[in-house]
Amino acid sequence: MKQILLFFCFVFGFSNIALADGIKFKQLEIEYAWIKETPPNHPVTGGYLKIENDGNTADVLIGVSANFAMKSEIHEMKMEGDVMKMRPLENGLVIPADGEVYLKPGGYHLMFMKLKQQMIPMDVHQVTLTFKNSGSITIPMTVHKMSHGMKHSH
Ligand SMILES: [Cu+2]
């Protein structure tokens, strides 16, 4: 029994540390990376994360790719008249020097299109992010229900 308890402490302790500390990549730090769950045969979903830049030069998120989607883009939400629309950021998403950008529901997001599989809560998928200066990094992103993001919204 004691060993089982220790095992759970290790597993949950480890995942908490991974979430809280984020992933350090050169001058960047990536936190709270998650993908929105989908119903079966749904074609698209969103990916969300926080990117911190601890350096004194700006960087730009210029690309995203994932093998579970035929096409992946970086999107912004914009008001067009009184309609909220999303569109790809052709020049990428600037992460200011000594600043941070939060991709979250209703705002900037990663857009995964032509999904090859359903996004099921707690599944972990690898997603490659490409930055203009820092290069590419592949990170694990866990699938969560939509309500997950609300905890982190302002
Ligand atoms: Cu979108």
Coordinates of N, CA and C in Angstrom, one line a residue, residues 15-25 28-33 50 52 139:
S15 N 3.8 15.5 -12.8 CA 3.1 16.3 -13.8 C 2.8 17.7 -13.4
N16 N 2.7 17.9 -12.1 CA 2.5 19.3 -11.6 C 3.7 20.1 -11.8
I17 N 4.8 19.5 -11.5 CA 6.1 20.3 -11.8 C 6.2 20.7 -13.2
A18 N 5.9 19.7 -14.1 CA 6.0 19.9 -15.5 C 5.1 21.1 -16.0
L19 N 3.9 21.2 -15.4 CA 3.0 22.2 -15.8 C 3.4 23.6 -15.2
A20 N 3.8 23.6 -14.0 CA 4.1 24.8 -13.3 C 5.4 25.5 -13.8
D21 N 6.4 24.7 -14.1 CA 7.7 25.2 -14.5 C 7.7 25.5 -16.0
G22 N 6.9 24.9 -16.8 CA 6.9 25.1 -18.2 C 8.1 24.4 -18.9
I23 N 8.2 24.7 -20.2 CA 9.3 24.1 -20.9 C 10.2 25.3 -21.3
K24 N 11.5 25.2 -20.9 CA 12.4 26.3 -21.2 C 13.1 25.9 -22.6
F25 N 13.1 26.9 -23.4 CA 13.7 26.8 -24.8 C 14.4 28.0 -25.1
L28 N 13.1 31.5 -24.4 CA 11.6 31.3 -24.2 C 11.2 30.3 -23.2
E29 N 10.0 30.5 -22.7 CA 9.4 29.5 -21.8 C 8.0 29.3 -22.2
I30 N 7.6 28.0 -22.3 CA 6.3 27.7 -22.8 C 5.5 27.0 -21.7
E31 N 4.3 27.5 -21.4 CA 3.5 26.9 -20.3 C 2.1 26.7 -20.7
Y32 N 1.3 25.9 -19.9 CA -0.1 25.7 -20.1 C -0.5 25.4 -21.5
A33 N 0.3 24.4 -22.2 CA 0.0 24.0 -23.5 C -1.1 23.0 -23.5
K50 N 0.9 29.5 -23.3 CA 1.5 30.8 -22.9 C 3.0 30.8 -23.3
E52 N 6.5 32.8 -22.9 CA 7.2 33.9 -22.2 C 8.5 34.1 -22.9
I139 N 6.8 20.1 -28.6 CA 6.3 20.1 -27.2 C 5.1 19.2 -27.1

